[in-house]
N, C-alpha and C. Protein backbone atom coordinates (compact mmCIF):
# COMPACT_ATOMS: atom_id res chain seq x y z
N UNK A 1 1.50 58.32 39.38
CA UNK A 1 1.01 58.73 40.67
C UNK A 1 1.72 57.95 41.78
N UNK A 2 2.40 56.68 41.49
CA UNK A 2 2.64 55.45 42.95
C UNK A 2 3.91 56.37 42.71
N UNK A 3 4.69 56.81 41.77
CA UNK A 3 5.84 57.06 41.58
C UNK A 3 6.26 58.00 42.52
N UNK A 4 4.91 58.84 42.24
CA UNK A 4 5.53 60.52 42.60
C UNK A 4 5.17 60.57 44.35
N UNK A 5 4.50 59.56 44.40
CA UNK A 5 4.21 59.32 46.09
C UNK A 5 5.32 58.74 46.64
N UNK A 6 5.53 57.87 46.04
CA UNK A 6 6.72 56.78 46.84
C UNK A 6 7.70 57.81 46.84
N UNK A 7 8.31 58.75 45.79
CA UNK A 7 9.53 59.10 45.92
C UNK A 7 9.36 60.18 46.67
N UNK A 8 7.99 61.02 47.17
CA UNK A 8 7.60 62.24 48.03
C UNK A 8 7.66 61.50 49.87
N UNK A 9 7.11 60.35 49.74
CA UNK A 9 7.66 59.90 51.49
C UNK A 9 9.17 59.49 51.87
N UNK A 10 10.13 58.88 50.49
CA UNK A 10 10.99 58.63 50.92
C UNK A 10 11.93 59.78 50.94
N UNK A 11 11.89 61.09 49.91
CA UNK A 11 12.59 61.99 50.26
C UNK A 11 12.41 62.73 51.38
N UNK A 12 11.21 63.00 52.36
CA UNK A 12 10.93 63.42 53.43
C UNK A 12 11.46 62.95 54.48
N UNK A 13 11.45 64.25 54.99
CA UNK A 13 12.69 63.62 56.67
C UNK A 13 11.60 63.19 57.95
N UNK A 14 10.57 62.24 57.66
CA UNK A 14 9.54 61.65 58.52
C UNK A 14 9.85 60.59 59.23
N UNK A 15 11.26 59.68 59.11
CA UNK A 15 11.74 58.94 59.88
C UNK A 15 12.36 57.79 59.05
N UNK A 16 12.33 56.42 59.95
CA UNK A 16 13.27 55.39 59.10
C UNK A 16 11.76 54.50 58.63
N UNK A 17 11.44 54.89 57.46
CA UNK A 17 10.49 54.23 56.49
C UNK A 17 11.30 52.53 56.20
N UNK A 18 10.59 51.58 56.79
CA UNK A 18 11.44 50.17 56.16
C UNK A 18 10.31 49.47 55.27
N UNK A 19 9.47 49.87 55.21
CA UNK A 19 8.51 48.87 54.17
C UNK A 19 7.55 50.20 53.70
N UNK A 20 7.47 50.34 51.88
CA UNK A 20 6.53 51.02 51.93
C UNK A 20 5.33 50.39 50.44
N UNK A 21 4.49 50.54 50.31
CA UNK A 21 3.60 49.79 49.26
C UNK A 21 2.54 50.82 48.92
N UNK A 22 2.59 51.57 47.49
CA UNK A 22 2.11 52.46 47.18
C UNK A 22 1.11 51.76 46.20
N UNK A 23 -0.64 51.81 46.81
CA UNK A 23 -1.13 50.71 45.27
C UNK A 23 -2.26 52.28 44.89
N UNK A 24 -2.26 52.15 43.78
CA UNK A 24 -3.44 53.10 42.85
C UNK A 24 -4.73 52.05 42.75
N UNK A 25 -5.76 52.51 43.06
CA UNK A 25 -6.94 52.30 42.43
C UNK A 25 -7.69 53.58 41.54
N UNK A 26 -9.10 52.88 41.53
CA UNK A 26 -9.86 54.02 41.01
C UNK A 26 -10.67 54.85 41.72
N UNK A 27 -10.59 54.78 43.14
CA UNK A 27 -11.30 55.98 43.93
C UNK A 27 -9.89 56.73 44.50
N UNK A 28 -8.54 56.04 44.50
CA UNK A 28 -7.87 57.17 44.89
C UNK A 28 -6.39 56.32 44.91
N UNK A 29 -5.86 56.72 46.49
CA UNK A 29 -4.60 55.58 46.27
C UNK A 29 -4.55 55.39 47.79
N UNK A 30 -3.76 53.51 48.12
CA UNK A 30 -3.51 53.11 49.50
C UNK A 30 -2.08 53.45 49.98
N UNK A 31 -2.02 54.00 50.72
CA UNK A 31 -0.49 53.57 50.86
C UNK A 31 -0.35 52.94 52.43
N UNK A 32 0.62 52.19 52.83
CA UNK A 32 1.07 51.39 53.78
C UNK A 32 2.32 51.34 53.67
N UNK A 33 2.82 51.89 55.42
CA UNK A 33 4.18 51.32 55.08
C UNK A 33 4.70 51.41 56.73
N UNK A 34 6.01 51.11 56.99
CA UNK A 34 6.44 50.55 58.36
C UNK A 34 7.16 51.66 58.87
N UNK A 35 7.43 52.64 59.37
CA UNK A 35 8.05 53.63 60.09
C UNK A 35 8.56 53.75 61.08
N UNK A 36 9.99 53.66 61.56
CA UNK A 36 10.35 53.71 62.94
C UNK A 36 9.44 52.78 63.55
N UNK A 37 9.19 51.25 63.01
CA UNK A 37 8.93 50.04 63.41
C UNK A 37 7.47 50.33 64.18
N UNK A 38 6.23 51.14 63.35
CA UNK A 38 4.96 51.38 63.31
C UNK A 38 4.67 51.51 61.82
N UNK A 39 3.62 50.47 61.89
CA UNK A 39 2.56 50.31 60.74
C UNK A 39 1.53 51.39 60.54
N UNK A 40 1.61 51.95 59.62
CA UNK A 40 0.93 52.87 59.34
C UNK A 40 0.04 52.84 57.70
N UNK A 41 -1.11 53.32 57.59
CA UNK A 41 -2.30 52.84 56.59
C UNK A 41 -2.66 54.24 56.27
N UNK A 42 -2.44 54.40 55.18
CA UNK A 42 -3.21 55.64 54.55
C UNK A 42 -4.02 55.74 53.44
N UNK A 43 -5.36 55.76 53.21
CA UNK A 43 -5.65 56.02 52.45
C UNK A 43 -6.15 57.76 51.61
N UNK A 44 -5.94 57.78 50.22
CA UNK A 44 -5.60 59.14 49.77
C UNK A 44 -7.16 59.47 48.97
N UNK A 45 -8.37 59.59 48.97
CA UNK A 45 -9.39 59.86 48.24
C UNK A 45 -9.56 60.80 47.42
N UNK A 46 -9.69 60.61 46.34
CA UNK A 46 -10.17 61.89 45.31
C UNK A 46 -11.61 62.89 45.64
N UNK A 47 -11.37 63.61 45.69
CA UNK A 47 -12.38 64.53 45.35
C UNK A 47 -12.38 65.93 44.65
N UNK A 48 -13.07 66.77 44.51
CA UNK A 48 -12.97 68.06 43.75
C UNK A 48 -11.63 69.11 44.40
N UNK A 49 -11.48 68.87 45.31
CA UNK A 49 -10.83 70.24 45.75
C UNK A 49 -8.84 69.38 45.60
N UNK A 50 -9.45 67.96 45.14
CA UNK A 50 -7.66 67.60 45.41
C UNK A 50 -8.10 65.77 46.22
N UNK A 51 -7.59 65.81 47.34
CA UNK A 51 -7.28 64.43 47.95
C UNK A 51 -7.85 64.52 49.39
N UNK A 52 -8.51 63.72 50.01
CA UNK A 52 -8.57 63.60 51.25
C UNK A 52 -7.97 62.17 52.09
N UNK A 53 -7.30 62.94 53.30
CA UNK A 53 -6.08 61.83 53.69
C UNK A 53 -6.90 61.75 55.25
N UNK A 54 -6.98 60.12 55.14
CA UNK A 54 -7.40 59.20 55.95
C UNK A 54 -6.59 58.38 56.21
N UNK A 55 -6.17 58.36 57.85
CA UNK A 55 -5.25 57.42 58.50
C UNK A 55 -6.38 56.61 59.03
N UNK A 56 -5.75 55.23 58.34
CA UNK A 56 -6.45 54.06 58.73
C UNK A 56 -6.37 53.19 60.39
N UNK A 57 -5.25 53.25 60.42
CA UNK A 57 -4.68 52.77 61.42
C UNK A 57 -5.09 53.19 63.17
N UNK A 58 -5.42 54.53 62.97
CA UNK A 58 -5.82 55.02 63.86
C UNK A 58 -7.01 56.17 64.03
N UNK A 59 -7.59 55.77 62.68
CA UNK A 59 -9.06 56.38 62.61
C UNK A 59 -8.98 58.25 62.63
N UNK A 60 -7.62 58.71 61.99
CA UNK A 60 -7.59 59.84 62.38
C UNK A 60 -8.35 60.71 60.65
N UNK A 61 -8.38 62.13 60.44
CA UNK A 61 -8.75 62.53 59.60
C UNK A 61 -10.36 62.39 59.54
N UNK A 62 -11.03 62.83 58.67
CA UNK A 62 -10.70 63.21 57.10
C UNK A 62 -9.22 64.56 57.18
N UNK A 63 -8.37 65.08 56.34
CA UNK A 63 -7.31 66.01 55.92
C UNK A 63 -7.54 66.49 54.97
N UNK A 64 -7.71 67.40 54.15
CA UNK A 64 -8.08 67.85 52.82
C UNK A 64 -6.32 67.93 52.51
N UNK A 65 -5.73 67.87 51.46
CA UNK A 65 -4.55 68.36 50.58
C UNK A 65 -5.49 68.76 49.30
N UNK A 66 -4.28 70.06 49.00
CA UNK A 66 -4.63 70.17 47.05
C UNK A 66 -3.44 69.08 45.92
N UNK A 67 -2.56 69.07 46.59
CA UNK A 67 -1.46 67.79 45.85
C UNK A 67 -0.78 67.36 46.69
N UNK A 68 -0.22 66.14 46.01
CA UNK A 68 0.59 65.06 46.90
C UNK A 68 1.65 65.61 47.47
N UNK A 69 2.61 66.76 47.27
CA UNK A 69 3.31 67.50 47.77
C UNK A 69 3.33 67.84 49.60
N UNK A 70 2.16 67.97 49.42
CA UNK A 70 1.71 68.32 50.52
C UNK A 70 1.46 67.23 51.63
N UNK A 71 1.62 65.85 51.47
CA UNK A 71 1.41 64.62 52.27
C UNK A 71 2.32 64.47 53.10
N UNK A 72 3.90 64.39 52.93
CA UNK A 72 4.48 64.46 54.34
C UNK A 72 3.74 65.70 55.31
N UNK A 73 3.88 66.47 55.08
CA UNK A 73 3.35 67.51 56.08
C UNK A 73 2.50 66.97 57.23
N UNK A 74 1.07 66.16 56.43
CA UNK A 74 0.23 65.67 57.16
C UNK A 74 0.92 64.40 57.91
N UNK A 75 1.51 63.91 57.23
CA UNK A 75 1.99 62.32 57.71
C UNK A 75 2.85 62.76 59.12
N UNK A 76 3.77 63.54 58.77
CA UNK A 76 4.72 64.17 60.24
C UNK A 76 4.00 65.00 61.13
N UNK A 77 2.80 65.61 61.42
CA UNK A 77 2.05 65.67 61.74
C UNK A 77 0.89 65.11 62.99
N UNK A 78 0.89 63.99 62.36
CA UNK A 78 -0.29 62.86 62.84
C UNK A 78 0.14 61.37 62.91
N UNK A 79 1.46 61.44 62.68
CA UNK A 79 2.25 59.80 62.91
C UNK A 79 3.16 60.28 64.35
C-alpha cells in the first residue's frame, strides 16, 4: 500500500514533491510530504465505500475516493 502511494504522487504531475513519508497504520494511511516548498498532511481513512481523504494541514475534506488511483486528482485539486 506505502508502495503503490508513494509511486502514485511521485508519478503525478502535482509539482516539485521534495520530501515525501508514506506511513500505514491500522485505521488507514498518513502521508506527509513538502511540495513546491509547502507542507502538506494527509490523512487516507478506510471505510466501506474505499478511503476518505482528509487534509490535515488545512482542515479541508472529508473526500470520498474508491482507490488510491484516484488521490492525485484530489491532491491537485485542493493543494
Amino acid at each position: 500500500m506505502e508502495a503503490k502511494i508513494r509511486q502514485l504522487i511521485e508519478n503525478a504531475e502535482l509539482g516539485f514533491v521534495q520530501g515525501l513519508l508514506v506511513d500505514s497504520a491500522d485505521w488507514g494511511v498518513n502521508i506527509r510530504m513538502t511540495m513546491d516548498d509547502e507542507f502538506i498532511e494527509i490523512d487516507l481513512i478506510k471505510n466501506w465505500d474505499g478511503f476518505e481523504v482528509i487534509f490535515i494541514n488545512n482542515q479541508s475534506g472529508p473526500f470520498q475516493i474508491d482507490n488510491f488511483e484516484d488521490l492525485p486528482l484530489i491532491i491537485k485539486n485542493n493543494c
